[in-house]
């Protein structure tokens, strides 16, 4: 069909999501989904929306959800933008805020959607290498920058950046939008949200997919100065006026209102993560310090590709990239205690073989 494609379509190199295969008994530790269900209150709210009102369009501004998120984070509704998953929010940020004369900067090892969006929106991007311990060095960002985007904690490493470093980035680039993608922040990093009050160039992007166990509902949001939110809204209303369905808006509100469930599930996952890291260390793995719901780990004597393939044969899926610097690493989602135990047992068996 390529003769019918636009020129732009020919130039794209789309993001490849982690696979979602239908294998019986599969232990799926490849896409950082939560092993614990969503809040029962969120599920009830979603179910309650399966009724006659589905014939009506949802609130295009998601007014109630934005109000709830604003109150939760100590901000105003004018500071809140919501979208159909944070990937969509990020896409709107690229279109609305990240294209300038100077290049967009992001780490060489980072969320692989950033180069994809750069291409889609014709944004010149420059990658800044992480240091040898896979840390972001903010001093390396002291160069011409049209904008900056980075995840905190970083993906797929799980390594967190201290707030003082984000403060430095913001101060070094007062006239460039700085986007902090906090997809995993609830699992142990510090949020940059308090700096929104003093920095009009900061946009913080969040998702309900990881810490709120609602990847299937597709809800993400951004927080920032009202001028940044207005830019995102202009792009959204030039693209899709109704990105969030009625069930999505209702479920997201109920999730935010169930703080007890949220905190309990975070505690479970971070406790399982600590045990998983211990188990991996006992097997000789070297694991980066994780502030996320996954670990990034390598074994000095076994190739990443071989380990991933051997796990797959045992119906355990993890994620790996054939990419410079990280090819020997496995990114393993923190599952349930039981899944972690089975993963460690499988690795022990593979290492002995
Ligand atoms: C998972 C993830 C997202 C996107 O999540 P959505 O499901 O689209 O909300 C964004 N950024 C990073 C770094 C992620 O890992």
Short mmCIF file of C-alpha atoms and ligand atoms in Angstrom, two decimals:
data_model
loop_
_atom_site.label_atom_id
_atom_site.label_comp_id
_atom_site.label_asym_id
_atom_site.label_seq_id
_atom_site.Cartn_x
_atom_site.Cartn_y
_atom_site.Cartn_z
CA UNK A 1 0.00 0.00 0.00
CA UNK A 2 3.03 2.22 0.25
CA UNK A 3 2.20 4.18 -2.94
CA UNK A 4 -0.83 5.48 -1.01
CA UNK A 5 1.16 6.58 2.05
CA UNK A 6 2.00 10.18 2.83
CA UNK A 7 5.67 11.20 2.85
CA UNK A 8 5.53 11.49 6.64
CA UNK A 9 4.31 7.90 7.04
CA UNK A 10 7.35 6.65 5.14
CA UNK A 11 9.69 8.40 7.59
CA UNK A 12 8.14 7.04 10.81
CA UNK A 13 9.70 4.35 13.00
CA UNK A 14 6.88 3.43 15.38
CA UNK A 15 7.26 2.51 19.04
CA UNK A 16 7.19 -1.24 19.67
CA UNK A 17 5.20 -2.00 22.84
CA UNK A 18 6.01 -5.00 25.03
CA UNK A 19 4.17 -8.04 23.73
CA UNK A 20 0.76 -9.08 25.08
CA UNK A 21 0.68 -12.77 24.09
CA UNK A 22 -2.11 -15.17 25.04
CA UNK A 23 -0.14 -18.00 26.66
CA UNK A 24 -1.76 -20.09 29.41
CA UNK A 25 -0.04 -19.71 32.79
CA UNK A 26 2.20 -16.94 31.50
CA UNK A 27 4.09 -14.87 34.08
CA UNK A 28 4.04 -11.46 32.45
CA UNK A 29 6.82 -9.24 33.75
CA UNK A 30 7.50 -7.30 30.54
CA UNK A 31 5.29 -4.19 30.51
CA UNK A 32 5.30 -2.89 34.10
CA UNK A 33 1.61 -3.54 34.64
CA UNK A 34 0.51 -3.87 38.25
CA UNK A 35 0.17 -7.46 39.51
CA UNK A 36 -2.48 -6.22 41.97
CA UNK A 37 -5.89 -5.21 40.70
CA UNK A 38 -7.17 -1.66 40.53
CA UNK A 39 -9.01 -0.20 43.52
CA UNK A 40 -12.34 -2.06 43.94
CA UNK A 41 -13.95 1.37 44.19
CA UNK A 42 -12.53 2.31 40.79
CA UNK A 43 -13.90 -0.92 39.31
CA UNK A 44 -17.33 -0.21 40.79
CA UNK A 45 -17.27 3.33 39.38
CA UNK A 46 -16.35 2.04 35.91
CA UNK A 47 -19.15 -0.57 36.06
CA UNK A 48 -21.66 2.05 37.16
CA UNK A 49 -21.01 3.94 33.92
CA UNK A 50 -22.10 0.98 31.76
CA UNK A 51 -25.61 2.36 31.29
CA UNK A 52 -27.86 4.48 29.10
CA UNK A 53 -25.69 7.61 29.46
CA UNK A 54 -23.08 5.95 27.20
CA UNK A 55 -25.14 7.32 24.29
CA UNK A 56 -23.96 10.78 25.38
CA UNK A 57 -20.48 12.18 24.82
CA UNK A 58 -18.37 12.49 27.97
CA UNK A 59 -17.38 15.88 29.44
CA UNK A 60 -14.75 17.09 26.94
CA UNK A 61 -12.89 19.00 29.69
CA UNK A 62 -13.11 16.13 32.24
CA UNK A 63 -14.00 18.88 34.73
CA UNK A 64 -14.69 16.64 37.72
CA UNK A 65 -11.55 14.53 37.26
CA UNK A 66 -9.37 17.61 36.82
CA UNK A 67 -10.84 19.14 39.98
CA UNK A 68 -10.14 15.96 41.96
CA UNK A 69 -6.55 15.75 40.66
CA UNK A 70 -5.95 19.45 41.37
CA UNK A 71 -7.13 19.07 44.98
CA UNK A 72 -5.09 15.87 45.42
CA UNK A 73 -1.90 17.65 44.35
CA UNK A 74 -2.62 21.02 46.01
CA UNK A 75 -3.10 22.83 42.68
CA UNK A 76 -5.93 24.47 40.68
CA UNK A 77 -7.91 22.89 37.84
CA UNK A 78 -6.15 25.32 35.47
CA UNK A 79 -2.90 23.46 36.33
CA UNK A 80 -4.30 20.08 35.17
CA UNK A 81 -4.55 18.48 31.73
CA UNK A 82 -5.87 14.93 31.23
CA UNK A 83 -5.51 12.60 28.27
CA UNK A 84 -6.03 9.07 26.97
CA UNK A 85 -3.01 7.57 28.72
CA UNK A 86 0.14 9.55 29.40
CA UNK A 87 1.48 8.53 25.99
CA UNK A 88 -1.20 10.75 24.47
CA UNK A 89 -0.43 13.52 26.98
CA UNK A 90 3.25 13.24 26.01
CA UNK A 91 2.35 13.37 22.30
CA UNK A 92 0.41 16.59 22.87
CA UNK A 93 3.35 17.99 24.85
CA UNK A 94 5.69 17.24 21.95
CA UNK A 95 3.34 18.98 19.50
CA UNK A 96 2.47 21.91 21.76
CA UNK A 97 5.70 22.67 23.62
CA UNK A 98 8.84 20.81 22.55
CA UNK A 99 9.60 22.08 19.03
CA UNK A 100 11.94 25.08 19.01
CA UNK A 101 14.95 26.31 17.12
CA UNK A 102 17.43 24.60 19.46
CA UNK A 103 17.18 20.80 19.79
CA UNK A 104 15.09 18.85 22.27
CA UNK A 105 17.38 17.11 24.79
CA UNK A 106 16.78 13.73 26.43
CA UNK A 107 19.00 10.91 27.79
CA UNK A 108 20.51 8.34 25.40
CA UNK A 109 18.92 5.61 27.50
CA UNK A 110 15.36 6.62 28.17
CA UNK A 111 11.73 6.02 27.24
CA UNK A 112 11.81 4.82 23.63
CA UNK A 113 8.70 6.79 22.74
CA UNK A 114 10.61 10.10 22.86
CA UNK A 115 12.53 9.57 19.60
CA UNK A 116 9.34 8.25 17.99
CA UNK A 117 7.38 11.39 18.84
CA UNK A 118 10.33 13.59 17.83
CA UNK A 119 10.15 12.09 14.37
CA UNK A 120 6.36 12.26 14.12
CA UNK A 121 6.36 15.96 14.99
CA UNK A 122 9.55 16.89 13.09
CA UNK A 123 11.49 17.86 16.20
CA UNK A 124 15.28 17.84 16.10
CA UNK A 125 16.43 15.79 19.09
CA UNK A 126 19.84 15.41 20.73
CA UNK A 127 20.54 12.59 23.17
CA UNK A 128 22.77 13.17 26.21
CA UNK A 129 24.61 10.04 27.43
CA UNK A 130 23.97 8.77 30.96
CA UNK A 131 27.17 8.35 32.96
CA UNK A 132 28.76 4.92 33.44
CA UNK A 133 26.51 4.16 36.44
CA UNK A 134 23.46 5.09 34.31
CA UNK A 135 22.87 8.34 36.17
CA UNK A 136 21.64 11.52 34.49
CA UNK A 137 24.32 14.24 34.86
CA UNK A 138 22.49 17.56 34.72
CA UNK A 139 25.73 19.46 34.05
CA UNK A 140 25.79 17.74 30.63
CA UNK A 141 22.51 19.52 29.78
CA UNK A 142 24.21 22.94 30.00
CA UNK A 143 24.03 23.58 26.27
CA UNK A 144 21.59 25.06 23.78
CA UNK A 145 18.23 23.44 24.45
CA UNK A 146 14.85 24.20 22.89
CA UNK A 147 13.30 21.91 25.51
CA UNK A 148 14.18 18.96 27.77
CA UNK A 149 12.28 15.76 28.55
CA UNK A 150 13.23 12.97 30.91
CA UNK A 151 11.52 10.33 33.03
CA UNK A 152 12.05 10.39 36.80
CA UNK A 153 12.74 7.70 37.79
CA UNK A 154 14.33 6.99 34.42
CA UNK A 155 13.07 4.18 32.18
CA UNK A 156 14.16 1.49 31.62
CA UNK A 157 16.83 1.86 34.32
CA UNK A 158 14.58 2.71 37.32
CA UNK A 159 17.24 5.14 38.58
CA UNK A 160 15.87 8.28 40.26
CA UNK A 161 17.17 11.84 39.85
CA UNK A 162 17.31 13.98 43.03
CA UNK A 163 15.02 17.01 43.08
CA UNK A 164 18.00 19.33 43.49
CA UNK A 165 19.17 18.24 40.03
CA UNK A 166 15.76 18.98 38.49
CA UNK A 167 15.88 22.39 40.17
CA UNK A 168 19.26 22.95 38.48
CA UNK A 169 17.85 21.97 35.08
CA UNK A 170 14.92 24.37 35.52
CA UNK A 171 17.21 27.20 36.63
CA UNK A 172 19.68 26.57 33.78
CA UNK A 173 16.87 26.69 31.17
CA UNK A 174 14.28 29.24 32.33
CA UNK A 175 13.04 29.77 28.75
CA UNK A 176 12.79 26.13 27.73
CA UNK A 177 9.94 23.77 28.64
CA UNK A 178 11.22 21.00 30.92
CA UNK A 179 8.99 17.90 30.97
CA UNK A 180 9.43 15.41 33.82
CA UNK A 181 7.69 12.11 33.01
CA UNK A 182 6.77 10.72 36.44
CA UNK A 183 5.23 7.43 35.24
CA UNK A 184 6.96 5.53 38.09
CA UNK A 185 7.47 8.25 40.71
CA UNK A 186 5.03 6.72 43.24
CA UNK A 187 7.31 3.72 43.70
CA UNK A 188 10.05 5.71 45.39
CA UNK A 189 11.29 8.87 43.67
CA UNK A 190 10.59 12.46 44.71
CA UNK A 191 7.98 14.34 42.71
CA UNK A 192 8.77 17.69 41.10
CA UNK A 193 5.17 18.88 41.54
CA UNK A 194 6.00 21.39 44.36
CA UNK A 195 8.31 23.23 41.93
CA UNK A 196 5.40 24.03 39.59
CA UNK A 197 4.52 26.98 41.86
CA UNK A 198 7.89 28.62 41.23
CA UNK A 199 8.78 27.43 37.70
CA UNK A 200 6.45 28.25 34.80
CA UNK A 201 8.55 26.10 32.45
CA UNK A 202 7.96 22.81 34.34
CA UNK A 203 5.46 20.23 33.10
CA UNK A 204 5.02 17.05 35.16
CA UNK A 205 3.39 14.10 33.36
CA UNK A 206 1.69 11.27 35.28
CA UNK A 207 -0.18 8.06 34.48
CA UNK A 208 -2.80 5.81 36.09
CA UNK A 209 -1.28 2.80 34.27
CA UNK A 210 1.45 1.76 36.69
CA UNK A 211 0.93 2.70 40.36
CA UNK A 212 -2.87 2.84 40.02
CA UNK A 213 -3.11 -0.48 38.13
CA UNK A 214 -5.35 1.01 35.41
CA UNK A 215 -3.30 0.53 32.22
CA UNK A 216 -6.40 -0.78 30.45
CA UNK A 217 -8.48 2.31 31.28
CA UNK A 218 -6.04 4.73 29.53
CA UNK A 219 -5.76 7.76 31.79
CA UNK A 220 -2.78 10.10 32.02
CA UNK A 221 -2.38 13.72 33.06
CA UNK A 222 -0.03 16.65 33.12
CA UNK A 223 0.47 19.35 35.75
CA UNK A 224 2.00 22.75 35.14
CA UNK A 225 1.55 26.48 34.78
CA UNK A 226 -1.83 27.38 33.23
CA UNK A 227 -0.06 28.66 30.07
CA UNK A 228 1.46 25.20 29.49
CA UNK A 229 -1.91 23.54 30.15
CA UNK A 230 -3.56 25.94 27.70
CA UNK A 231 -1.05 24.89 25.03
CA UNK A 232 -1.83 21.21 25.57
CA UNK A 233 -5.56 21.95 25.46
CA UNK A 234 -5.22 23.79 22.15
CA UNK A 235 -3.53 20.75 20.61
CA UNK A 236 -6.01 18.32 22.16
CA UNK A 237 -8.96 20.31 20.83
CA UNK A 238 -7.35 20.26 17.40
CA UNK A 239 -7.11 16.46 17.57
CA UNK A 240 -9.79 14.78 19.72
CA UNK A 241 -12.26 16.65 21.92
CA UNK A 242 -13.30 13.57 23.93
CA UNK A 243 -10.15 11.60 24.76
CA UNK A 244 -11.47 10.18 28.04
CA UNK A 245 -14.59 8.02 28.05
CA UNK A 246 -17.25 8.27 30.76
CA UNK A 247 -16.03 5.04 32.44
CA UNK A 248 -12.43 6.31 32.33
CA UNK A 249 -13.29 9.64 33.98
CA UNK A 250 -15.40 7.96 36.68
CA UNK A 251 -12.87 5.19 37.37
CA UNK A 252 -9.97 7.63 37.61
CA UNK A 253 -11.86 9.82 40.11
CA UNK A 254 -12.68 6.81 42.31
CA UNK A 255 -9.06 5.64 42.16
CA UNK A 256 -7.74 8.99 43.39
CA UNK A 257 -10.33 8.97 46.19
CA UNK A 258 -9.19 5.53 47.40
CA UNK A 259 -5.92 6.61 49.01
CA UNK A 260 -5.88 3.68 51.45
CA UNK A 261 -5.87 1.08 48.68
CA UNK A 262 -3.28 3.07 46.73
CA UNK A 263 -0.83 3.28 49.64
CA UNK A 264 -1.32 -0.38 50.57
CA UNK A 265 -0.56 -1.59 47.03
CA UNK A 266 2.52 0.65 46.79
CA UNK A 267 3.82 -0.80 50.07
CA UNK A 268 3.27 -4.35 48.77
CA UNK A 269 5.11 -3.70 45.53
CA UNK A 270 8.08 -1.92 47.09
CA UNK A 271 8.44 -4.74 49.67
CA UNK A 272 8.36 -7.36 46.89
CA UNK A 273 10.92 -5.32 44.94
CA UNK A 274 13.34 -5.38 47.87
CA UNK A 275 13.06 -9.17 48.15
CA UNK A 276 13.42 -9.59 44.39
CA UNK A 277 16.63 -7.54 44.35
CA UNK A 278 17.97 -9.63 47.26
CA UNK A 279 17.18 -12.85 45.40
CA UNK A 280 18.80 -11.59 42.19
CA UNK A 281 21.92 -10.50 44.09
CA UNK A 282 22.19 -13.98 45.65
CA UNK A 283 22.21 -15.41 42.10
CA UNK A 284 25.06 -13.08 41.08
CA UNK A 285 22.98 -10.49 39.23
CA UNK A 286 23.96 -6.82 39.31
CA UNK A 287 20.87 -4.65 39.68
CA UNK A 288 20.64 -0.88 39.35
CA UNK A 289 19.07 0.92 42.36
CA UNK A 290 15.36 0.96 41.45
CA UNK A 291 12.79 3.58 42.43
CA UNK A 292 10.24 2.01 40.07
CA UNK A 293 7.99 -1.09 39.84
CA UNK A 294 10.66 -2.88 37.84
CA UNK A 295 14.34 -3.70 38.15
CA UNK A 296 17.08 -3.39 35.54
CA UNK A 297 19.57 -6.17 36.00
CA UNK A 298 22.39 -8.09 34.33
CA UNK A 299 24.42 -11.18 35.05
CA UNK A 300 28.19 -10.87 34.51
CA UNK A 301 28.46 -14.42 33.09
CA UNK A 302 25.26 -14.79 31.04
CA UNK A 303 24.05 -12.88 28.01
CA UNK A 304 20.84 -10.92 28.35
CA UNK A 305 19.44 -12.42 25.15
CA UNK A 306 20.08 -16.00 26.34
CA UNK A 307 18.52 -15.34 29.73
CA UNK A 308 15.42 -13.71 28.22
CA UNK A 309 15.01 -16.61 25.78
CA UNK A 310 15.42 -19.24 28.52
CA UNK A 311 12.84 -17.47 30.68
CA UNK A 312 10.45 -17.31 27.75
CA UNK A 313 10.74 -21.10 27.33
CA UNK A 314 9.54 -21.30 30.93
CA UNK A 315 6.58 -18.98 30.14
CA UNK A 316 8.12 -15.99 31.93
CA UNK A 317 8.26 -12.79 29.90
CA UNK A 318 10.71 -9.99 30.68
CA UNK A 319 11.81 -7.04 28.51
CA UNK A 320 15.15 -6.59 26.81
CA UNK A 321 16.46 -4.17 24.19
CA UNK A 322 18.96 -4.88 21.44
CA UNK A 323 20.46 -1.45 21.99
CA UNK A 324 23.91 -0.02 22.72
CA UNK A 325 25.01 -0.13 26.39
CA UNK A 326 21.94 -2.03 27.68
CA UNK A 327 21.85 -5.20 25.55
CA UNK A 328 22.91 -7.44 28.45
CA UNK A 329 20.24 -6.07 30.80
CA UNK A 330 16.81 -7.48 31.58
CA UNK A 331 14.00 -5.18 32.69
CA UNK A 332 11.84 -7.20 35.03
CA UNK A 333 8.49 -5.93 36.34
CA UNK A 334 7.88 -6.47 40.04
CA UNK A 335 5.02 -8.98 40.09
CA UNK A 336 3.38 -10.73 43.01
CA UNK A 337 5.51 -12.45 45.69
CA UNK A 338 4.61 -15.74 44.06
CA UNK A 339 5.63 -14.59 40.58
CA UNK A 340 8.92 -13.25 41.97
CA UNK A 341 9.58 -16.60 43.63
CA UNK A 342 8.93 -18.47 40.39
CA UNK A 343 11.12 -16.06 38.44
CA UNK A 344 14.02 -16.54 40.87
CA UNK A 345 13.58 -20.32 40.82
CA UNK A 346 13.61 -20.31 37.01
CA UNK A 347 16.75 -18.13 36.92
CA UNK A 348 18.50 -20.41 39.42
CA UNK A 349 17.69 -23.39 37.18
CA UNK A 350 18.89 -21.55 34.04
CA UNK A 351 22.17 -20.46 35.65
CA UNK A 352 22.94 -24.04 36.74
CA UNK A 353 22.19 -25.60 33.36
C1 LIG B 1 4.37 3.37 30.81
C2 LIG B 1 5.00 4.70 30.54
C3 LIG B 1 4.27 5.78 30.04
C4 LIG B 1 2.92 5.68 29.44
O1 LIG B 1 1.92 5.16 30.09
P1 LIG B 1 0.41 5.25 29.59
O2 LIG B 1 -0.08 3.86 29.78
O3 LIG B 1 0.34 5.72 28.17
O4 LIG B 1 -0.18 6.23 30.52
C5 LIG B 1 4.90 7.00 29.90
N1 LIG B 1 6.19 7.16 30.21
C6 LIG B 1 6.93 6.16 30.66
C7 LIG B 1 8.36 6.40 30.98
C8 LIG B 1 6.37 4.89 30.82
O5 LIG B 1 7.13 3.86 31.20
#
